[in-house]
Amino acid sequence: QGRVGSQPLLRRPLDRTIPQCSRGALQMAPRSRILPVCLAAGAVAAGVHLLGHRGSSGEAFVPPRGLRGEAAAALAAAVVAGSLGGTAPAQAVAKFSVFGFGDGTSDAYAQIDPDQKNPYSQFSNPKDRLYKEDAAEYMQKKKVALDESFKRLTRAPEFIKTKQSENLKSMLTLQLEMMRQNMEYITTKGAPGYRNNDESTPAFQTANAFFQDISDLNVYGKSKKWPEAMDSYTKAMTKLGEWKQLVAY
């Protein structure tokens, strides 16, 4: 003890200023974990205190008092144990393959069917896949689109006769690309990647010759050479009829 003036100065023991719940934490936990443990224990105690007051104010359901204390003690023990526990085990390391080679289990190559012949295709093997490129429904859709293209193509003689260069160019530009895709689909009976692109077949050669005449028609129309344009249109229609016979259109 000391004195300040005439009054004696009383000193409290240092350990009395530390809460009882924190002494065990000081002995068991490292210095960096003391504050979180105390805060967690304090939060649990505050929750128990609030539950006690709410239960006494007429709540519809109040758990037995004995269970409250046991639950609070269990919760406090769980919080302290969790804060003092060790680190979680390391996660498994992802495995990757390089261009399909290796035992990678985390990349896209692991999703390919075992019987797929193409190591870069995630589609099913042709014998089991649902998509059939030569199915009647797909062929019919292509034919419907081609019928519309052929119908518009019959307007070319009128544009040539009336020398409507821009209308002729617009009609050929809008129809040419899709008409080629649909004709090639029917010729090869499949979409790119699912068909035989052998252009030496009679049907494929006739289709290419037809499109060459259509291209010439477009060039002659732009340069306003109308007799040549009409001649290219006549040749194109002749080849179109031959193509329809070759593919049984």
XYZ file of C-alpha atoms in Angstrom, residues 152-165 167-168 171 226 230 233:
20
model
C -37.281 -15.897 -105.101
C -34.684 -16.839 -107.680
C -37.384 -16.981 -110.351
C -37.699 -13.188 -110.086
C -34.281 -12.753 -111.706
C -35.607 -12.630 -115.330
C -37.917 -9.764 -114.400
C -35.053 -7.787 -112.844
C -32.888 -8.485 -115.906
C -35.618 -7.435 -118.336
C -36.336 -4.192 -116.449
C -32.611 -3.614 -115.762
C -32.990 -3.451 -111.974
C -29.375 -3.968 -111.030
C -32.783 -5.387 -106.818
C -31.034 -8.260 -108.580
C -31.975 -10.771 -104.070
C -27.950 -7.902 -119.356
C -29.712 -13.751 -118.790
C -29.412 -17.421 -115.284
